[in-house]
Coordinates of C-alpha atoms in Angstrom, one line a residue:
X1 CA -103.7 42.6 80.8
X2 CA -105.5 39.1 81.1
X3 CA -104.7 38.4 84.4
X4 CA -105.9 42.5 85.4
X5 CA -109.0 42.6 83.7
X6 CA -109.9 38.9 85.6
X7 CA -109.0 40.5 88.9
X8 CA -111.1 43.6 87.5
X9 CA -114.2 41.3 87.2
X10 CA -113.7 39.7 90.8
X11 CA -113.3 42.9 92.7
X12 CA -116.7 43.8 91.0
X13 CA -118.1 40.9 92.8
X14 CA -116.3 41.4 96.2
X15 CA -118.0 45.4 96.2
X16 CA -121.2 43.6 95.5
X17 CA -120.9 40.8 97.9
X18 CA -119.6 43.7 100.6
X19 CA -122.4 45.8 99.8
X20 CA -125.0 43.1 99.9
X21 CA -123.6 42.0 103.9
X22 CA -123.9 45.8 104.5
X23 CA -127.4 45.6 103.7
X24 CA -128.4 43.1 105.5
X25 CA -126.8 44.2 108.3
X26 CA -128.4 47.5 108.5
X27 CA -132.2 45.3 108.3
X28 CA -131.1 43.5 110.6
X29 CA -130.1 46.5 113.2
X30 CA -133.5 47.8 112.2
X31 CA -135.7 44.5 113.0
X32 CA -133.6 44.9 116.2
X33 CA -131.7 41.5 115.8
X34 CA -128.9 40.3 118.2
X35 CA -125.8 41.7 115.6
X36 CA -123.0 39.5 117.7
X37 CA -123.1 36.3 115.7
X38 CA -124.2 38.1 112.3
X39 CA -121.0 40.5 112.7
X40 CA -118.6 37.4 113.4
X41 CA -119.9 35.6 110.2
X42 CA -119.7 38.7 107.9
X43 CA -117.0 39.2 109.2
X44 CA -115.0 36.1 108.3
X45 CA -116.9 35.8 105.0
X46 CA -115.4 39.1 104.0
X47 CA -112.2 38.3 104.7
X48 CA -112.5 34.9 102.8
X49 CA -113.8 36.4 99.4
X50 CA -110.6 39.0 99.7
X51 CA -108.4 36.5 101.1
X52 CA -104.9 37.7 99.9
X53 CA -101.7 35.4 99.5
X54 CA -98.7 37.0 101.4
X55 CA -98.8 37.7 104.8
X56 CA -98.1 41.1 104.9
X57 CA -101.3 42.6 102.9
X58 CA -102.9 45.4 104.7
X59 CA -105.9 43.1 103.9
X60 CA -104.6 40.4 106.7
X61 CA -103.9 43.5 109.1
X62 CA -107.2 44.9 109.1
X63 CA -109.0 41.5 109.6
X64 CA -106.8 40.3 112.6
X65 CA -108.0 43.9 114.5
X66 CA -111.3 43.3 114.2
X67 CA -111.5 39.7 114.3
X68 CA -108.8 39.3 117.5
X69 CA -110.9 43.0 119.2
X70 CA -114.4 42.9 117.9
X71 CA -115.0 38.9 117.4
X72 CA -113.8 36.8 119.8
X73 CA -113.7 39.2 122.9
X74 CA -117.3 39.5 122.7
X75 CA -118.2 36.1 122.2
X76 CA -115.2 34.3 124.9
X77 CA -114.0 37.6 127.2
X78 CA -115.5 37.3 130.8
X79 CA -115.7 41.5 130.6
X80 CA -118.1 40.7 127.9
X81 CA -120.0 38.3 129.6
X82 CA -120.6 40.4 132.7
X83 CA -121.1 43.9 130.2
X84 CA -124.7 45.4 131.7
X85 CA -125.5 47.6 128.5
X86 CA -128.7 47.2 126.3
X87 CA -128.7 45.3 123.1
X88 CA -129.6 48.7 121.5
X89 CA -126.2 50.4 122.2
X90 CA -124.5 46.9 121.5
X91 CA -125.8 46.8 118.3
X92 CA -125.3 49.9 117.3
X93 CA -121.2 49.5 118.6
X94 CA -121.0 46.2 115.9
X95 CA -123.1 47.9 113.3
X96 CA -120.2 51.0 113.2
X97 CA -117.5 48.2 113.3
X98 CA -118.9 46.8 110.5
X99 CA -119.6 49.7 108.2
X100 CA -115.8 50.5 109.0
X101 CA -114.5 46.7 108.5
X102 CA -116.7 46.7 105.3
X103 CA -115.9 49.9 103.8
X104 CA -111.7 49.8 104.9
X105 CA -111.7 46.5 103.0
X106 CA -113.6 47.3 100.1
X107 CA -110.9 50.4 100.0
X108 CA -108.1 48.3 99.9
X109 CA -110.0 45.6 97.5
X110 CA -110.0 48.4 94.8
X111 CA -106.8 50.4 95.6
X112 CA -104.7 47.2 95.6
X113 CA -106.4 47.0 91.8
X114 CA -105.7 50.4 90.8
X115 CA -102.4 50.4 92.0
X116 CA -102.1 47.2 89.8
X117 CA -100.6 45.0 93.4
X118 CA -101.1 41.3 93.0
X119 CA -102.3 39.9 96.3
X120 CA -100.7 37.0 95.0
X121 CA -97.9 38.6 93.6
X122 CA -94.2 36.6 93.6
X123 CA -91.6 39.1 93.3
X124 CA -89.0 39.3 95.5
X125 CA -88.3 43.0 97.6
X126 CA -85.2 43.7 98.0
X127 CA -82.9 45.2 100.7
X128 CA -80.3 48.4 100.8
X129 CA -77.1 49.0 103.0
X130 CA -76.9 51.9 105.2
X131 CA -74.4 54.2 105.2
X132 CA -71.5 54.7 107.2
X133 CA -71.8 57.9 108.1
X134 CA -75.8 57.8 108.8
X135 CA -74.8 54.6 110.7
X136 CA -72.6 55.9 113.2
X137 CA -74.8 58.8 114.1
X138 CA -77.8 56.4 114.2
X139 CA -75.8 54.4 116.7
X140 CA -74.8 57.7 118.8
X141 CA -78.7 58.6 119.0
X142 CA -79.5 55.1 120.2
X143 CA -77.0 55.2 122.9
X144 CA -77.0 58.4 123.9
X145 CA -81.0 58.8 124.0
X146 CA -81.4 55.2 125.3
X147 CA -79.3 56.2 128.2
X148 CA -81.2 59.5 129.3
X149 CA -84.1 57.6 129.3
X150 CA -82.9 55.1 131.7
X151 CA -82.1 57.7 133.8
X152 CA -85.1 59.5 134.0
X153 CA -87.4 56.6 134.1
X154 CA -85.6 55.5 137.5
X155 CA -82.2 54.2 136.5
X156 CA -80.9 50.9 135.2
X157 CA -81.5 49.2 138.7
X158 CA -85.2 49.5 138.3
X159 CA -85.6 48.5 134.9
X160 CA -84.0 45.3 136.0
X161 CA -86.1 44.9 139.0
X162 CA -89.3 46.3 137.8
X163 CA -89.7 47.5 134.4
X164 CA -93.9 47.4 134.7
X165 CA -93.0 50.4 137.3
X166 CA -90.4 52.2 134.9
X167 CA -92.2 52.2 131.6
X168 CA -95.0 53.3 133.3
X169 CA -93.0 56.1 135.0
X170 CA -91.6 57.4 131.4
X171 CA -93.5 60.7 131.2
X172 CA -91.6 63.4 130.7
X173 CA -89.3 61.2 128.8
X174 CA -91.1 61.0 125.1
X175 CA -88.7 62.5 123.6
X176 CA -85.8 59.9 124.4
X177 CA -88.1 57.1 123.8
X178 CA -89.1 58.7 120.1
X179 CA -85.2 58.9 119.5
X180 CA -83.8 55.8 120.6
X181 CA -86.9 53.7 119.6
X182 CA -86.6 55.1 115.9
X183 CA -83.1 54.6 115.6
X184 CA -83.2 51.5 116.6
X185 CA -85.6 50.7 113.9
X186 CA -83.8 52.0 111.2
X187 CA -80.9 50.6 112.4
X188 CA -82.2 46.6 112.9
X189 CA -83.9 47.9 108.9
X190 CA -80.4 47.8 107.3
X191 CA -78.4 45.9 109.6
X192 CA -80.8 42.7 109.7
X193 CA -79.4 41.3 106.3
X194 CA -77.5 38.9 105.7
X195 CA -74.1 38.1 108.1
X196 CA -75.1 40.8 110.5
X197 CA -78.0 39.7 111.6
X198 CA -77.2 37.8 114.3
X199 CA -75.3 41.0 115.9
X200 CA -78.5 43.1 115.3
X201 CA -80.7 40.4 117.3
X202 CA -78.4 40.9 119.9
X203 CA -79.2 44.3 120.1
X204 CA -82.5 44.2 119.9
X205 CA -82.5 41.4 122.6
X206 CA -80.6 43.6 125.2
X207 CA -83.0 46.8 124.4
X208 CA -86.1 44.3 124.7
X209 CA -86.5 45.8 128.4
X210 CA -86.7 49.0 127.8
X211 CA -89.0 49.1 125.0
X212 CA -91.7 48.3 127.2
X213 CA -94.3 48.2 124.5
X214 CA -95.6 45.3 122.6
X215 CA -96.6 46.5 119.5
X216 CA -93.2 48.3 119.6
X217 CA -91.5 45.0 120.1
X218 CA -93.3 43.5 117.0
X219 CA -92.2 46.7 115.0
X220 CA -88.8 46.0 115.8
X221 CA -88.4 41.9 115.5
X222 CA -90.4 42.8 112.1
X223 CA -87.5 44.9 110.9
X224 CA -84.8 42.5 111.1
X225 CA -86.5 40.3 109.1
X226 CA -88.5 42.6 106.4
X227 CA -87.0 40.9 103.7
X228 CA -88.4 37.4 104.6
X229 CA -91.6 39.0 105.4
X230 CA -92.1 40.6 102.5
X231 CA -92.2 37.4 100.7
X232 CA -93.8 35.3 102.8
X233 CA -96.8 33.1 101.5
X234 CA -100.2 33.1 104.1
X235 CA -99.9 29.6 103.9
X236 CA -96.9 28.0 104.8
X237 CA -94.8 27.1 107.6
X238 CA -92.6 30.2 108.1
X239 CA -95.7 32.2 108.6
X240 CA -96.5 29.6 111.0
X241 CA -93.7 30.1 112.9
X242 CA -93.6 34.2 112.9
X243 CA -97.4 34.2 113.8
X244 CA -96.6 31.9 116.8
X245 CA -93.6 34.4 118.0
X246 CA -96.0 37.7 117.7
X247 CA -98.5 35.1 120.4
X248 CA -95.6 35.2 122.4
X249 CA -94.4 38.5 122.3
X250 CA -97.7 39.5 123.6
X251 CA -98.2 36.7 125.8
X252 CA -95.0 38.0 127.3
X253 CA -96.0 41.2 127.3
X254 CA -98.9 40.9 129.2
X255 CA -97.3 38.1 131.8
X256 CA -94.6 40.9 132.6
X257 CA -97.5 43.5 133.8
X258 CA -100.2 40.7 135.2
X259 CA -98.1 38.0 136.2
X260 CA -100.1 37.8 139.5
X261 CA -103.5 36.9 138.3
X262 CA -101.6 34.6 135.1
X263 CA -100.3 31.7 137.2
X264 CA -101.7 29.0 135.2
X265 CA -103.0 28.4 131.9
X266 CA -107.0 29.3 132.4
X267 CA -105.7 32.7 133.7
X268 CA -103.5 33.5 131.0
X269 CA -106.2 32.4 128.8
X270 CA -108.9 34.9 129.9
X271 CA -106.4 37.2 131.3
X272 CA -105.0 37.7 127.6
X273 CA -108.7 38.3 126.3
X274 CA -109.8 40.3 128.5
X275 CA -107.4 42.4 127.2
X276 CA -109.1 43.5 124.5
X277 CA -111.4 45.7 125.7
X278 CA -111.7 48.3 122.5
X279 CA -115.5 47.0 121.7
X280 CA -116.7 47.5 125.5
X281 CA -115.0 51.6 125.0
X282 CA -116.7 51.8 122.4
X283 CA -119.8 51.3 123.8
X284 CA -118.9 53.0 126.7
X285 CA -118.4 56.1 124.4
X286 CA -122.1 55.2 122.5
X287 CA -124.0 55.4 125.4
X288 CA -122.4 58.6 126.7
X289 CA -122.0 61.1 124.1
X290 CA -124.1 61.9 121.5
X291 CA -122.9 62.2 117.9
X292 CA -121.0 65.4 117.3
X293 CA -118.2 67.3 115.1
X294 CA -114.7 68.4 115.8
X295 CA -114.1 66.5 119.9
X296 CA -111.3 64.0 119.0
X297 CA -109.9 64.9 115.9
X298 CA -107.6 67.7 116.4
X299 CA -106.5 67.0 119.8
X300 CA -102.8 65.8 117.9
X301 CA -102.6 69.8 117.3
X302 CA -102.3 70.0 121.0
X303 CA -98.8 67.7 121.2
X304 CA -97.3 71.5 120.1
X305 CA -100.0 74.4 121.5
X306 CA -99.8 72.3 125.0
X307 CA -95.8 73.8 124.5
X308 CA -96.8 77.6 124.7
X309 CA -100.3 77.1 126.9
X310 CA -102.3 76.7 124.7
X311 CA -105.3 73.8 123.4
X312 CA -107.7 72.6 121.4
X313 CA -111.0 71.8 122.9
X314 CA -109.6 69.6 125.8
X315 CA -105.6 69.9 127.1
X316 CA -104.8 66.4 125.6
X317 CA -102.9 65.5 123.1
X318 CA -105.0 61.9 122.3
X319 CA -108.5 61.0 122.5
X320 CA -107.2 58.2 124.4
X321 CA -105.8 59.7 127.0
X322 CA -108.4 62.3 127.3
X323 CA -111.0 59.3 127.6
X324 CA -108.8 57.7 130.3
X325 CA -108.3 60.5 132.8
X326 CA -112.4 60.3 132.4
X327 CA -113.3 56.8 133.2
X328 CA -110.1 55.0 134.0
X329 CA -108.7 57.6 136.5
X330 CA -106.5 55.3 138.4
X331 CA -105.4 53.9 135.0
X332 CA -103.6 57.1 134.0
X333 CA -102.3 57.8 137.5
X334 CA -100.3 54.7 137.3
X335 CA -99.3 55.7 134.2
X336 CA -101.4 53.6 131.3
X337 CA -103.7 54.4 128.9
X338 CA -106.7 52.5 127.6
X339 CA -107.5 52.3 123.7
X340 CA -110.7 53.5 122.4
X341 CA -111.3 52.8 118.6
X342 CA -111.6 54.9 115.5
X343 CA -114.9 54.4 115.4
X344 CA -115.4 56.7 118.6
X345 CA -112.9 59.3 117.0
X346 CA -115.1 59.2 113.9
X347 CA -118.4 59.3 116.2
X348 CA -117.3 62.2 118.4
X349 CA -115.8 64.7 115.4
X350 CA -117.5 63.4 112.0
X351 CA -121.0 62.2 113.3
X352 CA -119.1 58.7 112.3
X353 CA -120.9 58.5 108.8
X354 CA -118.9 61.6 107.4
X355 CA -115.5 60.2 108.9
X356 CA -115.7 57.6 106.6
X357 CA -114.3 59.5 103.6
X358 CA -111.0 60.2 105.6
X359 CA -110.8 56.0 106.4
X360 CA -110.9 55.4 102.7
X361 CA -108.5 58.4 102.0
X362 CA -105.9 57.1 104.8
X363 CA -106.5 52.9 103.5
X364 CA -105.9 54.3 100.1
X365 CA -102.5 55.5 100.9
X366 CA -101.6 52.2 103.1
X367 CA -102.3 50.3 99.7
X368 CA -99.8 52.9 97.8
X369 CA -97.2 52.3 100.1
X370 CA -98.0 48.3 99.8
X371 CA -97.3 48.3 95.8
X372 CA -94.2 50.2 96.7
X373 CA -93.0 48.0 99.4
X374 CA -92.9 45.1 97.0
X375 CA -90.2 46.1 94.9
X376 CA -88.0 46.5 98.2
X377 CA -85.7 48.7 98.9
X378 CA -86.7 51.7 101.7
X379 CA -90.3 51.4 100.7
X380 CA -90.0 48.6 103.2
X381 CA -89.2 49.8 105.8
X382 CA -91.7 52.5 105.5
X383 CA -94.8 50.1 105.0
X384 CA -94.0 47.7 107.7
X385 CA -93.7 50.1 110.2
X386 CA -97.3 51.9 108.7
X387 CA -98.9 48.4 108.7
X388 CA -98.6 48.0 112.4
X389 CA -99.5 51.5 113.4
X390 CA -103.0 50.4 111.1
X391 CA -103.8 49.0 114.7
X392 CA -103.0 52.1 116.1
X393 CA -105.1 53.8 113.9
X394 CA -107.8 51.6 114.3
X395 CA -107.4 51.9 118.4
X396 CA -107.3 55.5 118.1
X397 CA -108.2 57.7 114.9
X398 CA -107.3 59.2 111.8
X399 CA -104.8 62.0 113.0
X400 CA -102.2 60.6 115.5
X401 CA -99.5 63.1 117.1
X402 CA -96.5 61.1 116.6
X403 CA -96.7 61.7 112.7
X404 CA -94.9 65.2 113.1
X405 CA -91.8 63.2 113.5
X406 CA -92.6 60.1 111.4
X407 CA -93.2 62.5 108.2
X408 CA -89.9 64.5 108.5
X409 CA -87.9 60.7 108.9
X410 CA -89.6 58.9 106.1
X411 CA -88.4 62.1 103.8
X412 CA -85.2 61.8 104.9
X413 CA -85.1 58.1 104.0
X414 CA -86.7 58.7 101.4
X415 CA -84.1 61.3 100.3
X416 CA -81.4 59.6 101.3
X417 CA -82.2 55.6 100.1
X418 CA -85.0 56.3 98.1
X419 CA -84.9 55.2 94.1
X420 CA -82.4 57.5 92.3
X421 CA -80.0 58.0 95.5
X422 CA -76.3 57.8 95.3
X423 CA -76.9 54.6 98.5
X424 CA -79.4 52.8 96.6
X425 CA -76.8 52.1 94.1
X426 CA -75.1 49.3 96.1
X427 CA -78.0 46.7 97.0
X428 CA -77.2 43.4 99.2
X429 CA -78.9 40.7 97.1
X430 CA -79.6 37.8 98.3
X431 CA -77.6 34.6 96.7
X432 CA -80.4 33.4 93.9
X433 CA -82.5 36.7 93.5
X434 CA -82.1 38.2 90.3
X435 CA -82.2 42.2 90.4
X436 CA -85.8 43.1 89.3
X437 CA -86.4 45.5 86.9

């Protein structure tokens, strides 16, 4: 009760400190002020009063986005430097990625409290074996889906040769890519414990090819080794290590689709931030629309009326897409999509400022699923795969389409490996964890 009533007092001081930046960023924005150095300092000053202790707080999550999309891009990205917009619409693009920065971590400041989830908490999680059964029919999906896709997407011979070409050349194929790609996650979940993890690094090694995304990747590499995650410390030299190999998974990434203008390490450099071109769609979508209500936000409805003719405001199923085919034409011919931030889903269907209540509600439930996740069990693999799709959110909106399948297999683990369930009763422990209560 102490310690909770001293953390009580300094989250009383962090909404004051947040409130007070707020503040001064909205006079600012008013005395017409330059925001771009302003919103990098509040930015990092938030993120120092909060400053959590493991690694995988939702706290850490949300500060990367905006600090690897919104702050250095701006300030080191040669798209930036060459960006023709007025400082009007620029400042009004950081003073909406602030008010969401500010008000998403506040949420989470307070949740985490209520919740009663120690940022600096020190038990251990702990993992669950799968079962046989579910096992082998998780292993039959993988195969089975894995090797339909293949096959549509241009056969095994141009995956090896050019897998830019055939994960571009995927559509019409979502539904083998949802199967495979989620049973391969649960499976790498359970099976990356203990003596069989080496054998489920294997497989994740030989299906590295054909997962094509990066994030996806990072979802996948982050499942084998939720336990250790779980418990790692911000500060110390596994995180070190882990942070270094998510560089390089996206490093990777990108070489694989622009090796020819990465050939040495200058290119890679502004090649790889130049990347990040969220902030510049955002402004892109500032300048051209005006504020309005119900655009963006219920174009996920249109993943199923799209089946029997029929749509929602536009015939897409994302805002993303819908905002490519718009100004990145040649983009989506070849079969990629640029990212355009919540703040423009929130602009285009909530007049932004209204939005904001579905942010807190959607941050409040990512800090649920956090106090879960650190007892263990299939809590983790639930919020590990919801942390990373925070950047999805965050490069996208609210609603996103693929949750009409994510809902229905986080029931059924749930269900199935959930606390109470006749699987749960046979944990692996690791050798010097004591079961926790």
């Amino acid at each position: 009760m102490y310690l909770y009533n001293i953390r009580k007092e300094n989250t009383k001081i962090h909404l004051a400190s947040i409130l007070l930046l707020t503040v001064i960023m909205y006079m600012l924005y008013f005395l017409k002020v330059d925001l771009k150095y302003y919103f990098a300092l509040f930015v990092v000053l938030i993120y120092i009063l909060l400053l959590p202790s493991k690694l995988m707080s939702p706290l850490n999550i949300v500060f990367a986005y905006y600090f690897l999309f919104y702050v250095l891009p701006p300030l080191f990205a040669n798209r930036y430097k060459e960006l023709n917009e007025s400082i009007e619409i620029i400042n009004k693009a950081y003073l909406l990625c602030f008010t969401t920065y500010a008000t998403i971590m506040a949420t989470l400041d307070v949740s985490l409290l209520c919740f009663k989830t120690s940022c600096h908490s020190k038990e251990k999680c702990l993992p669950i074996k799968l079962d046989k059964l579910d096992k082998i029919l998780l292993f039959m999906c993988f195969f089975m889906a894995l090797g339909i896709y293949i096959k549509r997407t241009g056969g095994l011979g141009l995956w090896l040769s050019n897998p830019n070409d055939a994960f571009f050349s995927r559509r019409g194929s979502g539904l083998y890519y949802m199967i495979y790609s989620n049973a391969l996650m649960i499976l790498l979940f359970f099976g990356g414990k203990g003596k069989t993890k080496v054998w489920y690094i294997g497989l994740l090694l030989l299906s590295y090819i054909f997962i094509g995304s990066r994030s996806t990747t990072l979802i996948m590499v982050m499942m084998i080794f939720s336990y250790e995650l779980m418990n790692m410390r911000l500060f110390e030299k596994n995180t070190f290590f882990f942070l270094l190999g998510v560089v390089g998974i996206v490093t990777i990434g990108l070489y694989i689709r622009e090796k020819e203008v990465m050939q040495n390490f200058s290119q890679i450099v502004s090649t790889s931030l130049n990347y990040f071109d969220t902030f510049e769609n955002l402004i892109i979508s500032l300048r051209d629309f005006e504020p309005s209500f119900g655009k963006t936000f219920f174009l996920p409805i249109n993943w199923i009326l799209m089946r029997i003719g029929a749509y929602v405001c536009v015939p897409y199923h994302d805002m993303s897409i819908w905002l490519t085919t718009i100004y990145y034409p040649e983009s989506w011919i070849n079969g990629g999509t640029t990212q355009w931030p919540i703040e423009t889903d929130l602009y285009l269907s909530f007049y932004y400022y209204i939005g904001l209540s579905l942010v807190i509600v959607y941050f409040v439930i990512i800090a649920y699923l956090y106090s879960r996740a650190q007892k263990g069990g299939i809590w983790h693999l639930i919020y590990i795969n919801e942390a990373m799709y925070i950047l999805s959110h965050l490069r996208g909106g609210i609603f996103i389409y693929w949750y009409f399948w994510l809902i229905p297999i986080y029931m059924w683990l749930i269900i199935r490996y959930g606390k109470g369930s006749s699987s749960n009763k046979s944990m692996y422990i690791p050798e010097g964890i004591e079961r926790q209560a």
